[in-house]
Amino acid sequence: MGEKLDIEELEGLLKIDRGDLDSEVERQPSLYYKVAAEAARLRSEVDAAKDRLDRTSAELDLLIRENALRDDEKITEGGVRSRVTTDKAYQMAITAFSKIKQQLDQTTALQEAFRQRSYMLRDLVELYISGYFTDAVIKGHANRARDNHALKNQEKMSDRRRERLK
């Protein structure tokens, strides 16, 4: 999986079309796989960025100590650490690490959302099989018919009362 995924596009695919559950169920595994594969790719990139950060830190630590020794300068551990963390190369490495880590976190959250989507699809299919959506439509029609019938009965009763009062 060489190409980067468009996270916003995948976020848009989280929405479930209740009217097309069969297609949604068929698409779910491939969508989940895409997100999971992207998360795995990003985990690898995070590991590489962390390794570069550690290597940069170690190289700078060594360089700072060698320069201090050469210049006969006494430097504390805190001083070494302070110089390392303020160095431009270290700052670039930490920025790169933070950026890729943020992408991994976002993709991992998206992966969890697609996992939840699979549970929701399962529940929606069970509701469909049990006739929940059909019943709701039928119940709606039945309720309207009952209300119309009640309204007609009220009108008839009102007409009868008016006839008696004449």
Tab-separated table of C-alpha atoms in Angstrom, residues 3 5 22 36 39 46 50 57 61-62 64 66 70-71 73 88 92 105 109 122 128 134-135 143 145 160 166:
chain	number	residue	atom	x	y	z
A	3	GLU	CA	-0.088	5.644	-1.667
A	5	LEU	CA	-5.014	7.752	1.821
A	22	ASP	CA	-26.313	-4.685	0.971
A	36	ALA	CA	-6.014	-0.461	8.874
A	39	ALA	CA	-2.481	2.883	10.130
A	46	VAL	CA	6.389	6.821	13.285
A	50	LYS	CA	11.372	8.172	16.327
A	57	SER	CA	19.635	13.500	19.773
A	61	ASP	CA	24.769	14.954	22.537
A	62	LEU	CA	28.091	13.505	21.439
A	64	ILE	CA	28.199	18.956	22.265
A	66	GLU	CA	33.212	16.698	22.286
A	70	ARG	CA	37.870	20.379	23.227
A	71	ASP	CA	37.137	23.888	24.556
A	73	GLU	CA	34.319	23.770	29.056
A	88	LYS	CA	17.806	23.236	14.760
A	92	MET	CA	13.290	19.555	12.726
A	105	ASP	CA	-3.406	9.098	15.858
A	109	ALA	CA	-9.238	7.027	15.463
A	122	ARG	CA	-24.728	-5.443	11.720
A	128	TYR	CA	-34.027	-4.562	8.543
A	134	THR	CA	-41.044	-1.577	7.114
A	135	ASP	CA	-43.056	-1.582	10.329
A	143	ASN	CA	-51.534	6.062	12.490
A	145	ALA	CA	-55.491	6.362	8.770
A	160	ARG	CA	-75.454	15.071	14.663
A	166	LYS	CA	-82.019	22.739	15.453
